[in-house]
Short mmCIF file of C-alpha atoms in Angstrom, two decimals:
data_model
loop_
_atom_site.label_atom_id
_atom_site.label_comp_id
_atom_site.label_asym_id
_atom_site.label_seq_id
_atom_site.Cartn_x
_atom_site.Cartn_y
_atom_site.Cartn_z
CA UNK A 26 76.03 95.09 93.32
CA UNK A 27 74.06 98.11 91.89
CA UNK A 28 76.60 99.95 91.02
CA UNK A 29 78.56 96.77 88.87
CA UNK A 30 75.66 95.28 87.51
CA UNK A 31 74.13 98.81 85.78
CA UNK A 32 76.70 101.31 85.59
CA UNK A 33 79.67 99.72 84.95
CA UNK A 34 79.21 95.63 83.77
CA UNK A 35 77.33 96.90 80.53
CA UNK A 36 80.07 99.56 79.56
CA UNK A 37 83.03 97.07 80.67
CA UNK A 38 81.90 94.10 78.07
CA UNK A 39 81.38 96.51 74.90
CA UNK A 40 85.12 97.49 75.72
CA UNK A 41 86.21 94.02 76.54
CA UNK A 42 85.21 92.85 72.36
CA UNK A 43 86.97 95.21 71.01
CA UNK A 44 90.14 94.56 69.20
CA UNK A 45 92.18 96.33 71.02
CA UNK A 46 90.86 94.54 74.20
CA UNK A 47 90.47 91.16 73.09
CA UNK A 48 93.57 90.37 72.18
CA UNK A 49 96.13 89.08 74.78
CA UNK A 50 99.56 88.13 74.27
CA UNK A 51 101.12 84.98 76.01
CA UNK A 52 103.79 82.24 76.31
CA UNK A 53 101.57 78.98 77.55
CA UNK A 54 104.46 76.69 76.68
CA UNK A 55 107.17 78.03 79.38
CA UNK A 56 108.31 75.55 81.46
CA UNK A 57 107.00 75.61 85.43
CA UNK A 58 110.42 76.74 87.53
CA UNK A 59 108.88 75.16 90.53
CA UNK A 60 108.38 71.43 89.96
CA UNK A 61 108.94 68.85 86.90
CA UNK A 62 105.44 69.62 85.30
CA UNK A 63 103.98 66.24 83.89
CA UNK A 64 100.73 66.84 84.45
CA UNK A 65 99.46 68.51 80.80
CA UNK A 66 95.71 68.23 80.50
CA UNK A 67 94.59 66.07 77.55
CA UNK A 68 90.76 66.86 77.71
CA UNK A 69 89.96 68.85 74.44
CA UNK A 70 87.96 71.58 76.79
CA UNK A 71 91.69 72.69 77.97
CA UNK A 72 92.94 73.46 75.03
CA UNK A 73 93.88 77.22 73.49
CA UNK A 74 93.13 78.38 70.18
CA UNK A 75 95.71 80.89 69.29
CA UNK A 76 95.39 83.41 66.28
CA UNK A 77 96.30 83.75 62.87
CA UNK A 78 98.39 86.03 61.65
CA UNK A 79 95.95 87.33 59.77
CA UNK A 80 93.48 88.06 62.54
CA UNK A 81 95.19 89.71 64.41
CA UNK A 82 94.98 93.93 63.47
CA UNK A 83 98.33 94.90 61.76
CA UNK A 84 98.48 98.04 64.06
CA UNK A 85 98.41 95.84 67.24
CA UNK A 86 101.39 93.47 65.97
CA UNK A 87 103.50 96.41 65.35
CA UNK A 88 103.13 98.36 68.31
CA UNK A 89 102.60 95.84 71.04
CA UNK A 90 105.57 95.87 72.90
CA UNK A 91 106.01 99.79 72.59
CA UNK A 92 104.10 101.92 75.23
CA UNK A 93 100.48 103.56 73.74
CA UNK A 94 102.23 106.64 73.54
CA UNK A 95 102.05 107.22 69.67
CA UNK A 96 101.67 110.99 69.72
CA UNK A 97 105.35 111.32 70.90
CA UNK A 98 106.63 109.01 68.74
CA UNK A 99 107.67 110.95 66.30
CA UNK A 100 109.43 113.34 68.47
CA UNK A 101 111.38 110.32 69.90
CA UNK A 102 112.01 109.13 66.57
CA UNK A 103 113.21 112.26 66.08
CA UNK A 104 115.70 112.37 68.63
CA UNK A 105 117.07 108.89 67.86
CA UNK A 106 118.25 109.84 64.86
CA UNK A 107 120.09 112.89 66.24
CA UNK A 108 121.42 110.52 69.10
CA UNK A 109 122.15 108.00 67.03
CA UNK A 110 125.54 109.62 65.53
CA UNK A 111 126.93 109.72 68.94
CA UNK A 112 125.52 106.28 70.29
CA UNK A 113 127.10 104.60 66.70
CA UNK A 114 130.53 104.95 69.12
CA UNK A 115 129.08 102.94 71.88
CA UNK A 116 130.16 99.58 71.90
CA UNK A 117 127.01 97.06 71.87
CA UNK A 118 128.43 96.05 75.25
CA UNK A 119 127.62 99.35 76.47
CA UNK A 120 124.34 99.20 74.45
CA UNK A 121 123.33 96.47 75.98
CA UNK A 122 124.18 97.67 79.33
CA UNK A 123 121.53 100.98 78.84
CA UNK A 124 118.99 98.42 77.31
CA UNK A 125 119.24 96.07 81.16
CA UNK A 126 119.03 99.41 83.16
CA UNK A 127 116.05 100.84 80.90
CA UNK A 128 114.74 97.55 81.70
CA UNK A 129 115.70 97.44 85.55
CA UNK A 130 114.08 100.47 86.19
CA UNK A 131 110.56 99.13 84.68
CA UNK A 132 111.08 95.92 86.31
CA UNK A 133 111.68 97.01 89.71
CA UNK A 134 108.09 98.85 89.35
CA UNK A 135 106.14 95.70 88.41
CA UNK A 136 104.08 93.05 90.72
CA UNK A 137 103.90 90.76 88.87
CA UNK A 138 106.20 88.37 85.57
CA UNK A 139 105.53 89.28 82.10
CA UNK A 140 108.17 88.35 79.94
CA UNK A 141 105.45 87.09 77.58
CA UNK A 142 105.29 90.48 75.85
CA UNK A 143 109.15 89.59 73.96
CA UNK A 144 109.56 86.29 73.69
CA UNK A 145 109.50 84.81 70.23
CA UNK A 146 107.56 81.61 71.77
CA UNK A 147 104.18 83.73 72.42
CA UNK A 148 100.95 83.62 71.06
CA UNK A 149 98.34 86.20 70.38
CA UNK A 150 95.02 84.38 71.82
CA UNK A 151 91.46 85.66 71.14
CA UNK A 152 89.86 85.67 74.96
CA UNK A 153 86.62 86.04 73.15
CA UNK A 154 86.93 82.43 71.22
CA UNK A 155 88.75 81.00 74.65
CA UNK A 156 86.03 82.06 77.47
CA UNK A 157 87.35 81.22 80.71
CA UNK A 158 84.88 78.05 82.18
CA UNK A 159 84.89 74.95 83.58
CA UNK A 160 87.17 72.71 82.06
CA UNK A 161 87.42 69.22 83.78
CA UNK A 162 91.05 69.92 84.83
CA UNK A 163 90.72 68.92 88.67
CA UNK A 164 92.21 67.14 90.97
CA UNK A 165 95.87 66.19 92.96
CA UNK A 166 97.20 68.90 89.97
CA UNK A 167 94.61 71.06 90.44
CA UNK A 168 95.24 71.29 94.07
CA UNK A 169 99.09 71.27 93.80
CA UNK A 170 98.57 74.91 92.05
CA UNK A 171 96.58 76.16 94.63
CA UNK A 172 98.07 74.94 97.41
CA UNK A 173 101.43 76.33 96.16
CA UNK A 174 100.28 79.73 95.81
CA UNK A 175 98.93 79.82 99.43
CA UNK A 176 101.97 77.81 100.32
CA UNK A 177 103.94 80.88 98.50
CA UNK A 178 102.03 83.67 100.33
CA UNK A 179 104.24 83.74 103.65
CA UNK A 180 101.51 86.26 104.95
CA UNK A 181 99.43 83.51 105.69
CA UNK A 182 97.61 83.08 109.12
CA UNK A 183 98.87 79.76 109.13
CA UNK A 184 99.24 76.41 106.65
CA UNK A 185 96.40 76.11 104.50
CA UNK A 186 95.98 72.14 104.46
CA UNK A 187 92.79 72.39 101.75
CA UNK A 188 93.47 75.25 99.14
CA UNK A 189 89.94 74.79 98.44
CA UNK A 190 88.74 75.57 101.79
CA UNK A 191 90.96 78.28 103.03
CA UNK A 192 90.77 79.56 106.66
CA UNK A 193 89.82 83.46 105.55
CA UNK A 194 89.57 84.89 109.09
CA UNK A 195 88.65 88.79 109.03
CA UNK A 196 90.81 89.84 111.55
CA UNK A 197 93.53 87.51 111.65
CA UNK A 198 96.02 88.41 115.34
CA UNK A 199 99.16 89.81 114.99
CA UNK A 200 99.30 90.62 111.28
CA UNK A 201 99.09 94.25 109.99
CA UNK A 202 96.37 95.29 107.23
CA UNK A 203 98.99 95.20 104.67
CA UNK A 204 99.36 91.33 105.46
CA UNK A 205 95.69 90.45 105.70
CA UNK A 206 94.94 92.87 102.60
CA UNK A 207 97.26 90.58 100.61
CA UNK A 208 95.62 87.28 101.65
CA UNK A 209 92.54 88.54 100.97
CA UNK A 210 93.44 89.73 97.69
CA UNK A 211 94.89 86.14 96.75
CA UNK A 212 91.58 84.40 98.54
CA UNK A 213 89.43 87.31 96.12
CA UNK A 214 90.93 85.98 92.86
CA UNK A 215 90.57 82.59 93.97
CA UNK A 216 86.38 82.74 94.69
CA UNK A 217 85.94 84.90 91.59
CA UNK A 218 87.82 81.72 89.56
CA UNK A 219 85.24 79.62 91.25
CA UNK A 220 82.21 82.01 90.40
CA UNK A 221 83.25 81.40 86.98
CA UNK A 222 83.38 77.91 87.09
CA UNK A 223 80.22 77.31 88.43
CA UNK A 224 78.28 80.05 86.21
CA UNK A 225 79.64 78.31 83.21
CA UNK A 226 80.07 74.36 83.77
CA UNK A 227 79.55 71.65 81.63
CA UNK A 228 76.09 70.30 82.23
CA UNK A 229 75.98 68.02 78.93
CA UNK A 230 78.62 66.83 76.32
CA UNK A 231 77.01 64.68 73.71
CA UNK A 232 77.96 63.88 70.10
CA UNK A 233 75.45 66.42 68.66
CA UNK A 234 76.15 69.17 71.24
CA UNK A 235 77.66 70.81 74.73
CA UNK A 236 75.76 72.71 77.02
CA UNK A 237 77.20 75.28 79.58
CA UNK A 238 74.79 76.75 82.15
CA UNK A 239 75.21 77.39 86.08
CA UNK A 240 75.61 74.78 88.26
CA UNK A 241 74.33 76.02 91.62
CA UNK A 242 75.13 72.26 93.56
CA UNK A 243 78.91 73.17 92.35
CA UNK A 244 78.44 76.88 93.67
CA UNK A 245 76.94 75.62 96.79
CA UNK A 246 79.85 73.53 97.72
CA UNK A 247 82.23 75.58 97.97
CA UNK A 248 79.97 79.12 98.72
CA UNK A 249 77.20 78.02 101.35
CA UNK A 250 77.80 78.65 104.64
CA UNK A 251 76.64 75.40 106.15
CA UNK A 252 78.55 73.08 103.24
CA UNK A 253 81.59 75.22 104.11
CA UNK A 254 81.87 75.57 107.87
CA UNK A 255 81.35 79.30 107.51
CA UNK A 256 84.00 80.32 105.25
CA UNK A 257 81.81 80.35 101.65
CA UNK A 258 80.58 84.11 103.10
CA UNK A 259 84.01 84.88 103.97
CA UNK A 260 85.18 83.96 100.13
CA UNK A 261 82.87 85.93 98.63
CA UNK A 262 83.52 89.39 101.42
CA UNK A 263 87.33 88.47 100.14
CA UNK A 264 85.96 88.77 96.72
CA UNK A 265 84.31 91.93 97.33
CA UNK A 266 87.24 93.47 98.41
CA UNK A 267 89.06 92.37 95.40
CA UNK A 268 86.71 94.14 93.22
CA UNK A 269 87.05 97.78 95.62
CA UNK A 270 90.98 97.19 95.08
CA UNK A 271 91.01 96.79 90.86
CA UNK A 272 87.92 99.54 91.04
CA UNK A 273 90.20 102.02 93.21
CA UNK A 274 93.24 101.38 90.41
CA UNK A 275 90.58 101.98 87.59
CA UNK A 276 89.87 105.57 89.00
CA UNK A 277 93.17 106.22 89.80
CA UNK A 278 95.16 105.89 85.78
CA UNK A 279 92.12 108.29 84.73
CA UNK A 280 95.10 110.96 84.52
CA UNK A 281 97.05 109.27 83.13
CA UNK A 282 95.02 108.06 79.98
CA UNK A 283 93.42 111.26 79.72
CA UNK A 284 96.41 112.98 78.08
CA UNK A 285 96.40 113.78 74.53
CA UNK A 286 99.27 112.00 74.32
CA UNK A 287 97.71 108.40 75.08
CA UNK A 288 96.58 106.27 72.28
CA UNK A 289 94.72 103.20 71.76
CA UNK A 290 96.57 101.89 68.57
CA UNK A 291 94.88 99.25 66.17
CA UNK A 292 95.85 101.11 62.84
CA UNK A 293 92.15 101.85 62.58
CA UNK A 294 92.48 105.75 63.51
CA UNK A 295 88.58 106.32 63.63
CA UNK A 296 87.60 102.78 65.73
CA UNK A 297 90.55 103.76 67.99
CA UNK A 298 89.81 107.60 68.71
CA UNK A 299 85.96 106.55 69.54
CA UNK A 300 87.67 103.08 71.68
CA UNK A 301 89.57 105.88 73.86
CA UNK A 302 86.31 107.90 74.58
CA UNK A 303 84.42 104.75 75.80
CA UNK A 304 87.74 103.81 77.95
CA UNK A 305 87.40 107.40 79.56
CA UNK A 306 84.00 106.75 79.91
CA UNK A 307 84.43 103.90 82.12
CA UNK A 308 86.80 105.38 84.42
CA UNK A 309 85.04 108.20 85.17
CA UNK A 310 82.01 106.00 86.12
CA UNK A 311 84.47 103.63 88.44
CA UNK A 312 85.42 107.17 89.49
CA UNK A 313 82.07 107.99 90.45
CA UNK A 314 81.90 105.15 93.09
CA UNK A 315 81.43 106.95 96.36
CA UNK A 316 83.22 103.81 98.81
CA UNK A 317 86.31 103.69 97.37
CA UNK A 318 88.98 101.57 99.41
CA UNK A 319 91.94 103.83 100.57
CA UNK A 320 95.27 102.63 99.89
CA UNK A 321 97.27 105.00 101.74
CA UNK A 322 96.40 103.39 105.02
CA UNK A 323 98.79 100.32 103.47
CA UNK A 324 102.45 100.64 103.90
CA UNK A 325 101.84 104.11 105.80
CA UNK A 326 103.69 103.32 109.05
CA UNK A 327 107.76 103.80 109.62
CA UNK A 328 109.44 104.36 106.39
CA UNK A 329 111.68 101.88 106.56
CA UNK A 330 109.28 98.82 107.95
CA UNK A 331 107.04 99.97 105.15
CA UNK A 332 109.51 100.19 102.39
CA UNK A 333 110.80 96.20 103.37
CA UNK A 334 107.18 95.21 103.45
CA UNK A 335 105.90 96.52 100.60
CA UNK A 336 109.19 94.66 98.30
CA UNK A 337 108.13 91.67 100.52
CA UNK A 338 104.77 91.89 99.16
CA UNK A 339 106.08 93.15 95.76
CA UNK A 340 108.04 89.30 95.65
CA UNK A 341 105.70 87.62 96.78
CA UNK A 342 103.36 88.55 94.69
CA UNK A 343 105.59 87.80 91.70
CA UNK A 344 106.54 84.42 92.78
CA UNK A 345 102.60 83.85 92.60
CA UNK A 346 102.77 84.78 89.04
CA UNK A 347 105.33 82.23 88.10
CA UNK A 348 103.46 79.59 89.49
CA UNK A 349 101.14 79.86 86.69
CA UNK A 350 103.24 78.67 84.36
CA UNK A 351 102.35 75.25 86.31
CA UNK A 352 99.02 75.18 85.51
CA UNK A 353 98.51 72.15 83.58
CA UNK A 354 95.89 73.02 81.49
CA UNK A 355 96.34 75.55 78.70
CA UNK A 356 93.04 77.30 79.36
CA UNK A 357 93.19 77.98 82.92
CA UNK A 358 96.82 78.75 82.37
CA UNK A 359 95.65 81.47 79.99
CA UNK A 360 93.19 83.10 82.56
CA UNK A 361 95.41 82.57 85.54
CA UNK A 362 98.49 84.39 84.19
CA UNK A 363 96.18 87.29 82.51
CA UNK A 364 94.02 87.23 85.66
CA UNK A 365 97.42 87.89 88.04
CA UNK A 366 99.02 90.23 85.56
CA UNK A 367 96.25 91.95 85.58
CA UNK A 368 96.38 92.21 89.65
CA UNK A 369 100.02 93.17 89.27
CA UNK A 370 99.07 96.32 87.29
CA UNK A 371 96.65 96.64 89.89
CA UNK A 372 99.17 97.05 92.52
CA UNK A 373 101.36 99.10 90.08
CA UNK A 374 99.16 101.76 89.42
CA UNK A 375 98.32 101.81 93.48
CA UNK A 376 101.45 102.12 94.75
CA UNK A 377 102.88 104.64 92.13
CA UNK A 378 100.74 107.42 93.38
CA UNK A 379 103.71 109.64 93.34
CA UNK A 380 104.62 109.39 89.86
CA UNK A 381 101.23 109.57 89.02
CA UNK A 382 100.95 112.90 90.29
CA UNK A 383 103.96 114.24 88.86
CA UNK A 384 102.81 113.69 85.32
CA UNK A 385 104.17 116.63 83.33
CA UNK A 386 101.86 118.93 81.99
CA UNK A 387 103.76 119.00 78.32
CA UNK A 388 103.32 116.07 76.28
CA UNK A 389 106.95 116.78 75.30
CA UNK A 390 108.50 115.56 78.46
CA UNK A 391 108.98 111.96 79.03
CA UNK A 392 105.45 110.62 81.28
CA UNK A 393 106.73 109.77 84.87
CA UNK A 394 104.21 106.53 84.95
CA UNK A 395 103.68 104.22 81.86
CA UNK A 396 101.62 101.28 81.31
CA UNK A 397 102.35 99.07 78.28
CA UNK A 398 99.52 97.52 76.14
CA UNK A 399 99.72 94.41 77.43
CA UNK A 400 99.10 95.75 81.01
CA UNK A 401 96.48 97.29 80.06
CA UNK A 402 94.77 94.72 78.05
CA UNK A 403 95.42 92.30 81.58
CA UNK A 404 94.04 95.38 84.02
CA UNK A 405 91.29 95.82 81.96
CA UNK A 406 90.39 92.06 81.74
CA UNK A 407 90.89 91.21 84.87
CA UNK A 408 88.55 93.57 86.47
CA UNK A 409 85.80 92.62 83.73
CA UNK A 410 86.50 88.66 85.34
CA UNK A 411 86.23 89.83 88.79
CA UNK A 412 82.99 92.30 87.77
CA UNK A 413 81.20 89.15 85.89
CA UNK A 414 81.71 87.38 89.06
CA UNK A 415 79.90 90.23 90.82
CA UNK A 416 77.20 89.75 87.84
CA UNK A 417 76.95 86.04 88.25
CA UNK A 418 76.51 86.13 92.23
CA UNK A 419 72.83 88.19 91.07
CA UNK A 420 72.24 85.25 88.65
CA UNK A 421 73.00 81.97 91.53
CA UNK A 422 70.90 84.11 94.39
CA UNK A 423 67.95 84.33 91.64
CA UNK A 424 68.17 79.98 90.89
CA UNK A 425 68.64 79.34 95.05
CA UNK A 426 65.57 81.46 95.34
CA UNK A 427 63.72 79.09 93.07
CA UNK A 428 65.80 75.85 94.96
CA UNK A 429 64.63 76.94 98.19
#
């Protein structure tokens, strides 16, 4: 809690209003693959304000769906055009062919669905004017989402009849850490949603004026031990270790954002050379954390076992992420596909410790680990979600303090 709340909250928000940061690129009108969605929230509170063209920095529309590597590009430019006398004889068949194993080999990396980045049906979407709070979207639909995604998880202990109430045991028999990490991972992002709920409900909607505040009866329902049969504690240990898993991911791309060769790109050369500094800054201070979780005790066992697992989990986890195009309210949609693309970089960056390593010295030689933009924008956001929860947990002890 210390180390969140004054070391690394304060540093994560002036990042997170930025422009490079604050702007997120998404599809909220794909259709859900899972069920015939009906369900579309009408309540004005659900609705998404996307940008204007003219809002959002030129250098950031141009260069979104390239990787931040700007200080090679002309030497891949540069190339091109050499290569491109003897690919002109390739037939676009063939081209196309390259283009699907290019995009194969990135694919078969990822945790997680983003096809958002390319598709001319997406939206760039200020998270700053669309904060992430209770919206009034509740209910059978509400609980159909949830329920799927535990539903989904096959590493379940066993059915979860009320995705609102989840059995969370610690040590659940039979099931490797790998299995119970997952759960817990899934059960993390769900209590940090329902942090943010809570810490910013609507208390009053008149004519003249809304008010959003905490609402600790809300917290209390589904956090206290006694309302909850014992599991609120084990939501929030769940979210704890969802915070030690993004914080463990934020220490480990320091490499790989320290090279010259990375670039925050806005077309605003002095804003974005000072952004970069700040980012460093940051990840040397999740660095710093002295407790950080150790990944390499997951999938460490027999090499094949752990190679099936891990694409098990790998799946799984990207099922998860289609399910929020189901979400029927364009708000929560918006946070629940940033929040879970942002926990599929997460598992990206942890589980590509190899490549990570073998960076090459020489910014001249193609980088053995990338991360595009908009992976970066969702890591980056995501943890700031799951560190405001941390935040707001100080804020709802301080008003039960005053209940009691």
């Amino acid at each position: 809690d210390t180390f969140n709340n004054e070391q690394l909250f304060p540093k994560l928000q002036k990042l997170l209003e930025s422009d490079y940061f604050r702007f997120y690129k998404v599809n909220l009108n794909k259709p859900c693959p899972f069920w015939k969605d009906n369900s579309l929230c009408g309540q004005k509170n659900c609705a998404v304000i996307p940008c204007t063209p003219v809002s959002v920095p030129e250098g950031i529309k141009t260069n979104d769906h390239h990787n931040m590597y700007s200080a090679e590009a002309n030497q891949e430019c540069e190339k091109a055009e050499k290569l491109g006398a003897v690919n002109s004889s390739l037939s676009e068949e063939t081209r196309q062919s390259l283009r699907e194993w290019s995009k194969h080999d990135d694919e078969a990396e990822r945790f997680c669905v983003i096809d958002d980045e390319e598709s001319p049906d997406s939206q760039y979407v200020d998270l700053l004017l669309n904060p992430e709070r209770f919206t009034g979207y509740k209910g059978p639909e509400a609980w159909q989402i949830w329920n799927s995604i535990y539903e989904e998880n096959c590493f379940k202990p066993y059915t979860v009849k009320r995705p609102l109430n989840p059995i969370l045991p610690d040590l659940l028999p039979g099931q490797c850490v790998e299995k119970r990490a997952f759960f817990r991972l899934v059960s993390g992002l769900h209590s940090s949603i329902n942090i943010h709920l809570s810490a910013r409900f609507l208390l009053d909607d008149n004519w003249y004026e809304k008010k959003w505040g905490h609402n600790v009866s809300e917290f209390q329902q589904r956090f206290d031990a006694q309302l909850t049969n014992g599991e609120g504690p084990k939501r929030l240990r769940n979210l704890y270790f969802l915070y030690l898993i993004e914080l463990r991911a934020l220490a480990k791309i320091l490499p790989v954002l320290q090279r010259p060769s990375f670039q925050l790109y806005t077309g605003q050369s002095v804003q974005d050379q000072q952004l970069k500094l700040q980012l460093i800054e940051l990840l040397q201070v999740a660095k710093s954390f002295p407790l950080h979780f150790d990944e390499t005790t997951l999938f460490a066992g027999n090499k094949e076992e752990a190679a099936t697992l891990k694409e098990d989990f790998r799946l799984t986890f990207r099922n998860i992420s289609r399910i929020m195009d189901c979400v029927g309210c364009f708000k929560c949609r918006l946070w629940g596909k940033l929040q879970t693309q942002g926990l599929g970089t997460v598992l990206k960056i942890l589980f590509s410790e190899r490549q990570i390593e073998a960076l090459p010295k020489s910014s001249n030689s193609r980088p053995t680990f990338q991360l595009s933009r908009q992976e970066l924008v969702s890591l980056l956001n995501a943890f700031g979600r799951i560190s405001t929860s941390i935040r707001e947990l100080e804020n709802f002890r301080s008003l039960l303090s005053m209940v009691r």
